[in-house]
Tab-separated table of C-alpha atoms in Angstrom:
chain	number	residue	atom	x	y	z
A	1	MET	CA	-0.178	-0.007	-0.206
A	2	LEU	CA	2.815	2.784	0.629
A	3	PRO	CA	3.725	2.229	-2.906
A	4	GLN	CA	1.020	3.477	-4.221
A	5	LYS	CA	-0.032	5.631	-1.656
A	6	GLN	CA	3.357	7.796	-2.214
A	7	ALA	CA	2.625	7.384	-5.798
A	8	GLU	CA	-1.272	8.942	-5.625
A	9	GLU	CA	0.723	11.570	-3.735
A	10	ALA	CA	3.321	12.827	-6.539
A	11	ALA	CA	-0.142	12.589	-9.198
A	12	ILE	CA	-1.798	14.721	-6.919
A	13	VAL	CA	0.918	17.481	-5.989
A	14	THR	CA	2.623	17.691	-9.697
A	15	SER	CA	-1.560	17.741	-11.130
A	16	GLY	CA	-0.733	20.914	-8.493
A	17	VAL	CA	1.915	22.397	-9.762
A	18	ALA	CA	0.289	21.852	-12.922
A	19	ALA	CA	-2.064	24.004	-12.101
A	20	LEU	CA	-0.588	26.537	-10.134
A	21	ASN	CA	1.961	27.426	-13.664
A	22	ASN	CA	-1.149	26.899	-16.144
A	23	GLU	CA	-2.714	29.969	-13.610
A	24	MET	CA	0.782	31.964	-13.349
A	25	GLU	CA	1.230	31.334	-17.957
A	26	GLN	CA	-2.794	32.513	-17.630
A	27	GLY	CA	-3.212	35.343	-14.428
A	28	GLY	CA	-0.029	35.575	-12.431
A	29	GLY	CA	0.030	35.584	-8.828
A	30	GLY	CA	-3.662	36.404	-8.104
A	31	ASP	CA	-3.458	39.784	-7.104
A	32	GLY	CA	-3.521	41.416	-10.421
A	33	LYS	CA	-3.281	41.903	-14.069
A	34	GLY	CA	-2.241	38.294	-15.940
A	35	GLU	CA	0.684	39.659	-18.872
A	36	ASP	CA	-1.525	38.881	-21.191
A	37	GLU	CA	-3.654	40.898	-19.833
A	38	GLU	CA	-1.125	43.950	-20.109
A	39	ALA	CA	-0.836	43.075	-24.045
A	40	ALA	CA	-4.201	42.774	-24.663
A	41	HIS	CA	-5.190	46.274	-23.712
A	42	GLY	CA	-1.811	47.496	-25.242
A	43	LEU	CA	0.534	49.310	-23.731
A	44	SER	CA	-0.355	52.457	-21.460
A	45	MET	CA	0.462	54.797	-19.378
A	46	THR	CA	-1.123	53.239	-16.203
A	47	SER	CA	-0.015	49.749	-16.707
A	48	LEU	CA	3.816	51.272	-17.572
A	49	LEU	CA	3.741	53.171	-14.101
A	50	TRP	CA	1.472	50.665	-11.932
A	51	HIS	CA	1.099	47.919	-13.274
A	52	GLY	CA	3.644	45.640	-12.852
A	53	GLY	CA	4.971	42.152	-11.864
A	54	SER	CA	7.553	41.398	-14.328
A	55	ALA	CA	11.084	40.210	-13.104
A	56	TRP	CA	12.489	43.105	-13.447
A	57	ASP	CA	9.540	44.547	-10.955
A	58	ALA	CA	10.556	42.385	-8.439
A	59	TRP	CA	14.093	43.144	-8.659
A	60	PHE	CA	13.803	46.639	-8.685
A	61	SER	CA	11.054	46.021	-5.561
A	62	CYS	CA	13.868	43.572	-2.870
A	63	ALA	CA	16.896	45.825	-3.755
A	64	SER	CA	14.790	49.129	-3.854
A	65	ASN	CA	13.404	47.386	-0.159
A	66	GLN	CA	16.503	46.058	1.059
A	67	VAL	CA	18.490	49.089	1.731
A	68	ALA	CA	17.565	52.281	2.770
A	69	GLN	CA	17.631	54.433	5.450
A	70	VAL	CA	20.174	51.303	7.041
A	71	LEU	CA	22.374	53.106	3.695
A	72	LEU	CA	22.905	55.668	6.946
A	73	THR	CA	24.030	54.326	9.858
A	74	LEU	CA	25.470	51.122	8.203
A	75	PRO	CA	28.894	54.567	8.449
A	76	TYR	CA	27.913	53.766	11.895
A	77	SER	CA	28.193	50.570	12.286
A	78	PHE	CA	31.848	50.035	10.560
A	79	SER	CA	32.777	52.417	13.140
A	80	GLN	CA	31.878	49.861	15.329
A	81	LEU	CA	32.802	46.812	13.781
A	82	GLY	CA	36.203	48.053	12.288
A	83	MET	CA	37.188	48.179	8.194
A	84	LEU	CA	37.379	44.241	8.377
A	85	SER	CA	34.558	43.097	10.056
A	86	GLY	CA	32.370	45.373	8.451
A	87	VAL	CA	33.158	44.115	4.765
A	88	ILE	CA	33.280	39.993	6.251
A	89	LEU	CA	30.247	40.314	7.887
A	90	GLN	CA	28.674	42.296	4.729
A	91	LEU	CA	29.562	39.602	2.651
A	92	PHE	CA	27.981	37.052	4.728
A	93	TYR	CA	25.462	38.100	6.229
A	94	GLY	CA	24.153	39.335	2.521
A	95	LEU	CA	25.115	35.148	0.366
A	96	LEU	CA	22.824	34.379	3.686
A	97	GLY	CA	19.719	36.325	4.024
A	98	SER	CA	19.724	35.853	-0.454
A	99	TRP	CA	20.356	31.616	0.902
A	100	THR	CA	16.787	32.447	3.344
A	101	ALA	CA	14.109	34.618	0.948
A	102	TYR	CA	15.563	31.613	-1.915
A	103	LEU	CA	13.862	29.405	0.628
A	104	ILE	CA	10.984	30.919	1.177
A	105	SER	CA	9.866	31.749	-2.342
A	106	VAL	CA	10.769	27.669	-1.925
A	107	LEU	CA	7.785	27.380	0.513
A	108	TYR	CA	5.752	29.452	-1.566
A	109	ILE	CA	5.781	27.500	-4.422
A	110	GLU	CA	5.207	24.451	-2.899
A	111	TYR	CA	3.210	26.007	-0.568
A	112	ARG	CA	0.159	27.115	-3.598
A	113	ALA	CA	1.025	23.656	-4.891
A	114	ARG	CA	-0.793	21.344	-2.832
A	115	LYS	CA	-3.654	24.074	-2.654
A	116	GLU	CA	-3.528	24.375	-6.092
A	117	LYS	CA	-4.733	20.526	-5.982
A	118	GLU	CA	-7.765	21.695	-3.892
A	119	ASN	CA	-9.409	23.522	-6.321
A	120	VAL	CA	-8.093	27.326	-4.011
A	121	SER	CA	-8.061	30.769	-5.469
A	122	PHE	CA	-5.908	33.264	-5.022
A	123	LYS	CA	-8.465	36.024	-7.334
A	124	ASN	CA	-8.716	38.024	-4.582
A	125	HIS	CA	-6.243	36.591	-1.962
A	126	VAL	CA	-2.985	38.341	-1.091
A	127	ILE	CA	-0.797	35.908	-0.451
A	128	GLN	CA	0.868	36.021	3.276
A	129	TRP	CA	4.017	34.222	5.229
A	130	PHE	CA	2.126	33.595	8.317
A	131	GLU	CA	0.043	31.418	5.050
A	132	VAL	CA	2.561	29.327	4.306
A	133	LEU	CA	4.431	28.786	7.298
A	134	ASP	CA	-0.223	27.510	7.580
A	135	GLY	CA	-0.822	25.407	4.964
A	136	LEU	CA	2.427	23.292	5.381
A	137	LEU	CA	3.619	23.389	9.092
A	138	GLY	CA	0.690	24.171	10.822
A	139	PRO	CA	-0.949	25.819	13.361
A	140	TYR	CA	1.566	26.817	15.742
A	141	TRP	CA	3.561	27.997	12.883
A	142	LYS	CA	1.528	29.937	11.627
A	143	ALA	CA	1.441	31.891	15.246
A	144	ALA	CA	4.856	32.229	15.174
A	145	GLY	CA	5.125	33.590	11.631
A	146	LEU	CA	1.929	36.049	12.139
A	147	ALA	CA	3.574	37.186	15.941
A	148	PHE	CA	8.072	37.906	14.417
A	149	ASN	CA	6.544	39.664	11.021
A	150	CYS	CA	3.925	42.260	12.139
A	151	THR	CA	6.401	43.002	15.327
A	152	PHE	CA	9.917	43.084	12.534
A	153	LEU	CA	7.492	45.568	10.526
A	154	LEU	CA	5.697	47.206	12.534
A	155	PHE	CA	9.404	48.379	13.855
A	156	GLY	CA	10.311	48.039	10.807
A	157	SER	CA	7.615	50.990	10.021
A	158	VAL	CA	9.119	53.016	13.213
A	159	ILE	CA	12.896	52.599	11.388
A	160	GLN	CA	11.379	54.967	8.935
A	161	LEU	CA	9.370	57.395	10.052
A	162	ILE	CA	12.572	57.892	12.572
A	163	ALA	CA	14.887	58.310	9.496
A	164	CYS	CA	12.432	60.663	7.702
A	165	ALA	CA	12.211	63.251	10.744
A	166	SER	CA	16.162	62.655	10.886
A	167	ASN	CA	17.033	63.507	7.767
A	168	ILE	CA	15.207	66.343	6.692
A	169	TYR	CA	16.574	68.052	10.439
A	170	TYR	CA	19.750	68.705	8.853
A	171	ILE	CA	17.724	71.175	5.902
A	172	ASN	CA	15.708	72.606	8.058
A	173	ASP	CA	16.548	72.300	11.842
A	174	ARG	CA	13.531	75.148	12.772
A	175	LEU	CA	12.174	72.356	14.093
A	176	ASP	CA	12.994	69.351	15.834
A	177	LYS	CA	12.798	66.299	15.070
A	178	ARG	CA	9.766	65.019	16.511
A	179	THR	CA	7.866	67.679	14.930
A	180	TRP	CA	8.834	66.338	12.079
A	181	THR	CA	8.070	62.942	13.022
A	182	TYR	CA	4.257	64.459	13.550
A	183	ILE	CA	5.030	66.003	9.923
A	184	PHE	CA	6.200	62.758	8.366
A	185	GLY	CA	3.535	60.636	10.318
A	186	ALA	CA	0.665	61.976	8.533
A	187	CYS	CA	2.865	61.876	4.988
A	188	CYS	CA	3.130	58.324	5.322
A	189	ALA	CA	-0.255	57.153	5.643
A	190	THR	CA	-1.299	57.941	2.497
A	191	SER	CA	0.805	54.592	2.026
A	192	VAL	CA	-2.894	53.325	2.800
A	193	PHE	CA	-3.855	54.777	-0.520
A	194	ILE	CA	-1.250	51.879	-2.478
A	195	PRO	CA	-3.637	48.253	-2.998
A	196	SER	CA	-0.938	45.621	-3.098
A	197	PHE	CA	2.615	45.150	-4.188
A	198	HIS	CA	1.394	45.200	-8.062
A	199	ASN	CA	1.873	48.521	-7.772
A	200	TYR	CA	4.714	49.363	-6.560
A	201	ARG	CA	6.153	49.816	-10.899
A	202	ILE	CA	7.562	53.086	-10.931
A	203	TRP	CA	7.892	53.725	-6.639
A	204	SER	CA	10.696	50.682	-6.947
A	205	PHE	CA	12.321	51.841	-9.320
A	206	LEU	CA	12.930	55.696	-8.412
A	207	GLY	CA	13.480	54.316	-4.934
A	208	LEU	CA	16.841	52.057	-6.525
A	209	GLY	CA	17.566	55.873	-8.299
A	210	MET	CA	17.658	58.032	-4.816
A	211	THR	CA	19.891	54.903	-2.886
A	212	THR	CA	22.300	54.348	-5.906
A	213	TYR	CA	22.698	58.684	-5.857
A	214	THR	CA	22.754	58.678	-2.019
A	215	ALA	CA	25.241	55.794	-1.465
A	216	TRP	CA	28.198	57.370	-4.700
A	217	TYR	CA	27.087	61.166	-2.772
A	218	LEU	CA	28.846	59.191	0.439
A	219	THR	CA	31.211	58.490	-0.878
A	220	ILE	CA	31.801	60.769	-3.698
A	221	ALA	CA	32.275	63.058	-0.421
A	222	ALA	CA	33.613	61.139	2.033
A	223	PHE	CA	36.885	60.651	0.021
A	224	VAL	CA	36.293	64.847	-1.021
A	225	HIS	CA	35.926	65.762	2.299
A	226	GLY	CA	39.065	63.544	2.891
A	227	GLN	CA	40.408	62.145	6.219
A	228	VAL	CA	39.468	64.190	9.190
A	229	GLU	CA	42.098	66.327	11.759
A	230	GLY	CA	43.971	63.673	14.039
A	231	VAL	CA	41.039	61.119	12.617
A	232	THR	CA	41.715	57.325	14.414
A	233	HIS	CA	39.826	53.682	13.409
A	234	SER	CA	40.574	51.942	16.577
A	235	GLY	CA	37.144	49.939	16.321
A	236	PRO	CA	37.148	47.132	17.291
A	237	THR	CA	36.771	47.951	20.906
A	238	LYS	CA	34.120	46.866	22.676
A	239	LEU	CA	31.757	43.458	21.866
A	240	VAL	CA	29.117	45.111	23.112
A	241	LEU	CA	29.691	47.491	20.018
A	242	TYR	CA	30.576	44.720	18.370
A	243	PHE	CA	27.293	42.821	18.226
A	244	THR	CA	25.378	46.114	18.209
A	245	GLY	CA	26.580	46.742	14.491
A	246	ALA	CA	26.876	42.944	13.344
A	247	THR	CA	23.532	42.650	14.071
A	248	ASN	CA	22.972	46.788	12.416
A	249	ILE	CA	24.548	44.261	9.226
A	250	LEU	CA	21.750	41.564	9.736
A	251	TYR	CA	19.072	44.121	9.336
A	252	THR	CA	19.957	44.987	6.021
A	253	PHE	CA	20.695	42.431	4.355
A	254	GLY	CA	17.194	39.814	6.313
A	255	GLY	CA	14.872	42.910	4.503
A	256	HIS	CA	13.050	39.827	2.526
A	257	ALA	CA	9.546	39.448	5.309
A	258	VAL	CA	7.727	40.514	2.111
A	259	THR	CA	9.112	38.370	-0.351
A	260	VAL	CA	6.107	36.321	0.507
A	261	GLU	CA	4.044	39.590	-0.739
A	262	ILE	CA	6.771	40.800	-3.330
A	263	MET	CA	6.654	37.098	-4.554
A	264	HIS	CA	2.860	37.003	-4.988
A	265	ALA	CA	2.182	40.517	-7.226
A	266	MET	CA	5.104	38.881	-9.985
A	267	TRP	CA	2.713	37.270	-13.041
A	268	LYS	CA	5.569	34.430	-13.195
A	269	PRO	CA	6.434	33.842	-9.272
A	270	GLN	CA	8.588	30.827	-10.064
A	271	LYS	CA	11.235	32.934	-11.222
A	272	PHE	CA	11.807	34.778	-8.263
A	273	LYS	CA	14.399	32.193	-6.472
A	274	TYR	CA	17.118	33.982	-7.638
A	275	ILE	CA	15.701	37.685	-8.074
A	276	TYR	CA	16.990	37.998	-4.488
A	277	LEU	CA	20.660	37.117	-5.084
A	278	MET	CA	21.093	39.646	-7.670
A	279	ALA	CA	19.546	42.422	-6.303
A	280	THR	CA	21.887	41.928	-3.491
A	281	VAL	CA	25.180	41.809	-5.034
A	282	TYR	CA	24.202	44.417	-6.530
A	283	VAL	CA	23.075	46.159	-2.920
A	284	PHE	CA	26.160	45.141	-2.604
A	285	THR	CA	28.185	48.490	-5.183
A	286	LEU	CA	26.261	50.375	-3.436
A	287	THR	CA	26.668	49.894	1.087
A	288	LEU	CA	29.911	48.893	0.419
A	289	PRO	CA	31.944	52.113	-1.254
A	290	SER	CA	29.852	54.569	1.109
A	291	ALA	CA	29.912	52.329	4.469
A	292	ALA	CA	33.834	51.849	4.186
A	293	ALA	CA	34.650	55.814	2.828
A	294	MET	CA	32.825	57.287	5.731
A	295	TYR	CA	35.157	54.587	8.365
A	296	TRP	CA	37.945	55.802	6.071
A	297	SER	CA	36.969	59.476	6.431
A	298	PHE	CA	35.775	59.857	10.021
A	299	GLY	CA	36.462	57.072	11.623
A	300	ASP	CA	36.055	56.941	15.150
A	301	GLN	CA	33.485	59.932	15.412
A	302	LEU	CA	31.139	58.046	13.834
A	303	LEU	CA	30.929	56.427	17.170
A	304	THR	CA	28.124	59.732	18.075
A	305	HIS	CA	26.447	59.776	14.582
A	306	SER	CA	24.258	57.272	13.574
A	307	ASN	CA	22.646	59.510	10.605
A	308	ALA	CA	25.954	59.448	7.636
A	309	PHE	CA	24.425	62.546	7.059
A	310	SER	CA	25.326	64.651	9.818
A	311	LEU	CA	29.324	64.492	9.435
A	312	LEU	CA	28.335	66.023	6.083
A	313	PRO	CA	28.967	69.407	5.125
A	314	HIS	CA	26.375	71.516	3.957
A	315	SER	CA	26.085	71.404	0.544
A	316	GLY	CA	23.129	71.214	-2.755
A	317	TRP	CA	25.051	67.588	-3.373
A	318	ARG	CA	24.108	66.360	0.808
A	319	ASP	CA	20.534	68.842	0.313
A	320	ALA	CA	19.640	66.472	-2.486
A	321	ALA	CA	20.486	63.051	-1.009
A	322	VAL	CA	18.408	64.145	1.439
A	323	ILE	CA	15.293	65.034	-0.237
A	324	LEU	CA	15.479	61.441	-2.170
A	325	MET	CA	16.293	59.365	1.353
A	326	LEU	CA	13.160	61.409	2.585
A	327	ILE	CA	11.654	59.819	-0.514
A	328	HIS	CA	12.524	56.302	-0.869
A	329	GLN	CA	12.333	56.248	2.846
A	330	PHE	CA	8.683	57.019	2.313
A	331	ILE	CA	8.640	54.395	-0.647
A	332	THR	CA	9.669	51.853	2.097
A	333	PHE	CA	7.398	53.229	4.642
A	334	GLY	CA	4.555	51.034	2.158
A	335	PHE	CA	7.114	48.292	1.477
A	336	ALA	CA	6.801	47.520	5.636
A	337	SER	CA	3.280	48.655	6.044
A	338	THR	CA	1.680	47.174	2.764
A	339	PRO	CA	2.099	42.986	4.748
A	340	LEU	CA	0.407	45.363	8.210
A	341	TYR	CA	-2.994	46.492	6.201
A	342	PHE	CA	-3.064	43.253	5.020
A	343	VAL	CA	-3.078	41.270	8.061
A	344	TRP	CA	-5.663	43.989	9.110
A	345	GLU	CA	-7.880	43.054	6.303
A	346	LYS	CA	-8.039	39.977	6.624
A	347	VAL	CA	-8.975	39.860	10.263
A	348	ILE	CA	-11.901	43.127	10.000
A	349	GLY	CA	-13.556	40.494	6.802
A	350	MET	CA	-11.961	43.637	4.810
A	351	HIS	CA	-9.766	42.327	2.035
A	352	ASP	CA	-11.612	40.894	-0.413
A	353	THR	CA	-12.373	45.217	-0.863
A	354	LYS	CA	-12.506	46.326	-4.461
A	355	SER	CA	-13.357	49.517	-3.096
A	356	ILE	CA	-9.088	52.028	-3.027
A	357	CYS	CA	-11.460	54.548	-0.864
A	358	LEU	CA	-12.786	51.979	1.666
A	359	ARG	CA	-9.647	50.401	2.244
A	360	ALA	CA	-8.279	53.369	3.034
A	361	LEU	CA	-9.864	53.871	5.562
A	362	VAL	CA	-9.269	50.546	6.934
A	363	ARG	CA	-6.178	50.779	7.231
A	364	LEU	CA	-5.856	54.267	8.602
A	365	PRO	CA	-5.545	53.045	12.498
A	366	VAL	CA	-2.216	50.182	11.150
A	367	VAL	CA	-0.604	54.161	11.297
A	368	ILE	CA	-1.487	55.958	14.102
A	369	PRO	CA	0.862	52.744	17.061
A	370	ILE	CA	3.351	53.587	14.381
A	371	TRP	CA	3.088	57.277	15.125
A	372	PHE	CA	3.223	56.918	18.241
A	373	LEU	CA	6.281	53.893	18.661
A	374	ALA	CA	8.099	56.354	16.210
A	375	ILE	CA	7.607	60.035	19.303
A	376	VAL	CA	8.347	56.782	21.883
A	377	PHE	CA	11.783	55.303	20.573
A	378	PRO	CA	12.844	57.620	18.417
A	379	PHE	CA	16.688	56.231	18.589
A	380	PHE	CA	17.789	56.041	14.879
A	381	GLY	CA	20.837	54.129	15.091
A	382	PRO	CA	20.326	51.337	18.150
A	383	ILE	CA	16.984	51.187	17.407
A	384	ASN	CA	18.483	49.322	13.550
A	385	SER	CA	20.892	46.840	15.557
A	386	ALA	CA	17.661	46.519	17.777
A	387	VAL	CA	14.838	44.909	15.254
A	388	GLY	CA	17.609	42.886	14.083
A	389	ALA	CA	19.120	41.448	16.649
A	390	LEU	CA	14.959	39.807	18.906
A	391	LEU	CA	13.352	39.880	15.621
A	392	VAL	CA	15.109	39.843	11.815
A	393	SER	CA	17.247	36.680	13.503
A	394	PHE	CA	13.694	34.863	13.824
A	395	THR	CA	11.771	35.791	11.221
A	396	VAL	CA	13.712	36.017	8.400
A	397	TYR	CA	17.085	33.494	9.062
A	398	ILE	CA	15.744	31.328	11.232
A	399	ILE	CA	11.986	30.071	11.326
A	400	PRO	CA	12.587	29.957	7.256
A	401	SER	CA	15.115	27.792	7.591
A	402	MET	CA	13.112	25.641	10.726
A	403	ALA	CA	10.327	25.281	7.970
A	404	HIS	CA	12.080	24.687	4.764
A	405	MET	CA	13.485	21.778	6.800
A	406	LEU	CA	10.992	20.187	8.871
A	407	THR	CA	8.920	20.812	5.677
A	408	TYR	CA	10.566	17.542	3.760
A	409	ARG	CA	11.382	16.340	6.117
A	410	THR	CA	10.169	12.597	5.050
A	411	PRO	CA	11.287	10.800	1.877
A	412	SER	CA	7.804	11.306	-0.135
A	413	ALA	CA	7.841	15.301	0.820
A	414	ARG	CA	11.451	15.718	-0.823
A	415	LYS	CA	10.469	12.974	-4.297
A	416	ASN	CA	7.046	15.116	-4.765
A	417	ALA	CA	8.921	18.811	-3.519
A	418	ALA	CA	7.334	20.989	-5.814
A	419	GLU	CA	10.773	22.511	-6.065
A	420	LYS	CA	13.998	20.436	-5.577
A	421	PRO	CA	17.236	21.678	-4.231
A	422	PRO	CA	19.554	23.797	-6.741
A	423	PHE	CA	22.996	22.873	-9.277
A	424	PHE	CA	24.460	24.452	-7.094
A	425	LEU	CA	23.536	22.126	-4.088
A	426	PRO	CA	21.809	19.725	-5.878
A	427	SER	CA	21.615	17.263	-2.755
A	428	TRP	CA	18.747	17.193	0.132
A	429	THR	CA	21.424	15.832	2.784
A	430	ALA	CA	23.360	19.455	1.283
A	431	MET	CA	20.805	21.874	2.218
A	432	TYR	CA	20.425	20.325	5.272
A	433	ALA	CA	23.468	21.189	6.662
A	434	VAL	CA	23.243	24.283	6.224
A	435	ASN	CA	20.200	24.873	6.410
A	436	ALA	CA	21.060	23.853	10.575
A	437	PHE	CA	24.155	26.468	10.360
A	438	VAL	CA	21.845	29.318	9.485
A	439	VAL	CA	20.230	28.161	12.581
A	440	ALA	CA	22.821	27.661	14.852
A	441	TRP	CA	25.089	30.914	13.786
A	442	VAL	CA	22.183	33.451	14.248
A	443	LEU	CA	20.014	31.549	16.708
A	444	VAL	CA	23.660	32.233	18.589
A	445	VAL	CA	24.933	35.419	17.408
A	446	GLY	CA	22.717	37.385	15.630
A	447	PHE	CA	19.823	36.657	18.841
A	448	GLY	CA	22.633	35.675	21.361
A	449	LEU	CA	25.349	37.786	21.401
A	450	GLY	CA	23.783	40.485	18.911
A	451	GLY	CA	20.284	40.685	21.741
A	452	TRP	CA	22.575	41.476	24.123
A	453	ALA	CA	24.715	43.836	22.773
A	454	SER	CA	21.762	45.743	21.421
A	455	LEU	CA	19.831	45.728	24.022
A	456	THR	CA	22.171	46.634	26.019
A	457	ASN	CA	22.732	50.067	23.676
A	458	PHE	CA	19.578	50.746	23.431
A	459	VAL	CA	18.530	51.212	26.940
A	460	LYS	CA	22.271	52.917	27.521
A	461	GLN	CA	19.979	55.921	24.869
A	462	VAL	CA	16.975	55.793	26.950
A	463	ASP	CA	18.897	56.447	30.320
A	464	THR	CA	20.706	59.227	28.093
A	465	PHE	CA	18.471	60.657	25.892
A	466	GLY	CA	15.171	59.607	27.575
A	467	LEU	CA	11.961	58.933	26.421
A	468	PHE	CA	10.206	60.915	24.689
A	469	ALA	CA	13.237	62.872	23.310
A	470	LYS	CA	12.782	65.508	21.354
A	471	CYS	CA	15.651	66.070	19.306
A	472	TYR	CA	17.753	61.874	18.999
A	473	GLN	CA	21.589	63.599	19.278
A	474	CYS	CA	20.923	66.967	17.417
A	475	PRO	CA	24.010	69.645	18.781
A	476	LYS	CA	23.748	71.487	21.870
A	477	PRO	CA	22.780	74.932	21.748
A	478	GLN	CA	25.323	77.299	21.852
A	479	GLN	CA	25.030	78.557	25.285
A	480	PRO	CA	25.187	83.006	25.547
A	481	PRO	CA	28.729	84.089	27.061
A	482	PRO	CA	28.958	84.309	30.505
A	483	PHE	CA	27.082	87.807	32.235
A	484	SER	CA	29.412	90.978	31.897
A	485	ALA	CA	29.696	93.840	32.607
A	486	PRO	CA	27.048	96.051	31.361
A	487	GLY	CA	28.986	98.321	27.849
A	488	PRO	CA	27.305	100.235	25.466
A	489	GLN	CA	27.187	97.274	23.956
A	490	MET	CA	24.822	95.882	26.142
A	491	GLN	CA	23.366	99.481	26.518
A	492	HIS	CA	19.505	97.815	24.010
A	493	HIS	CA	19.187	94.782	24.881
């Protein structure tokens, strides 16, 4: 009976894969128009700017979402880690992040294949990571995925608001950073009008262009400025600082908490497998030169300046970089908050509503806690590290690796897998070994040591600046000269 049962399972899964491929060819991921339908409508301006579902759209989304405000904190991380560790850890975590993004894409395809055999339609439903975990491993994994993913995306959105206030302050310091957070919270709330990742085509393209400009501005400006007088490069000096910097880099290349939503917006999601790796390779050309150049130029001064803009002299080029980063942070806020909107819509039963205005209205309550937390914890660099250690470590490294091992733990599951092991690692045993290494490394180094260091640093910031800090790491106002005997210049005071 066992061989017969395995044969039946194989037939079912095969039929599911065939149906999935057929749907992908005809209609895409389920939340937008298919490629054929696009062609039928011609190359209208709306389709060019709004309806994105190609592999290029996914690449732009991944690359744009991966590096936003963290580009400005990586020089700070280099000052904590030292040059050599900074470069090595970027390369290491970039590859690690690409691997787990690949695992997530494989599990998504597996989930879709199994659901297709049950004739489940996703025409008006956006699949999310916690639903993949639920379908493959059950409700406990769903709860874990939902808790970690939503909390990570919540604080990811918070970080964008903090970054907006931190950046604009370097152009206009007449308002304090807390006031700017109020203003940009209202601006970012307009992201409720963007229905799904299918509609981020032009924004992803522009966002990547903006970070590319900013990265090369930082690199060139640092070299033009040269090394500051008496520059020192003493990092690493303390374990707390070292592992805080390491977890910020862990966070940098852990931006694939929205991988499933990006895949679902594609016309052919099976093409996603290596897109995140290609996006990471491009991101290396932005992060490595800019962080290394800034650290070379300013050295240990970066230890007290978590935003790289704060050390560069005022100029039109810097103002342009600040403005472009502000726009990109609005885009990244939308990337981080849109999955939260989906979850909220599903909770209140409004996810299949087609009215954009009605969906925007029901999404607004999600923005309020994001806004509030950005005002409570305005710590730009330290919050990145804390989120990386406590949330990113599980959300995008540990859980995907463990989920992949458990999904394919039986010979039957491996035999009938919708996606076989990749060409560069064709053995299931080798895949298990890599996954086990990822889990162990991130659990000990990322969550354990990184969590200890990040929380220690975070608590220090709270003790130093306090909650609801009005202007975190702002220059202290110059004190007036001490009172002296009145002279002619004081007569009209």
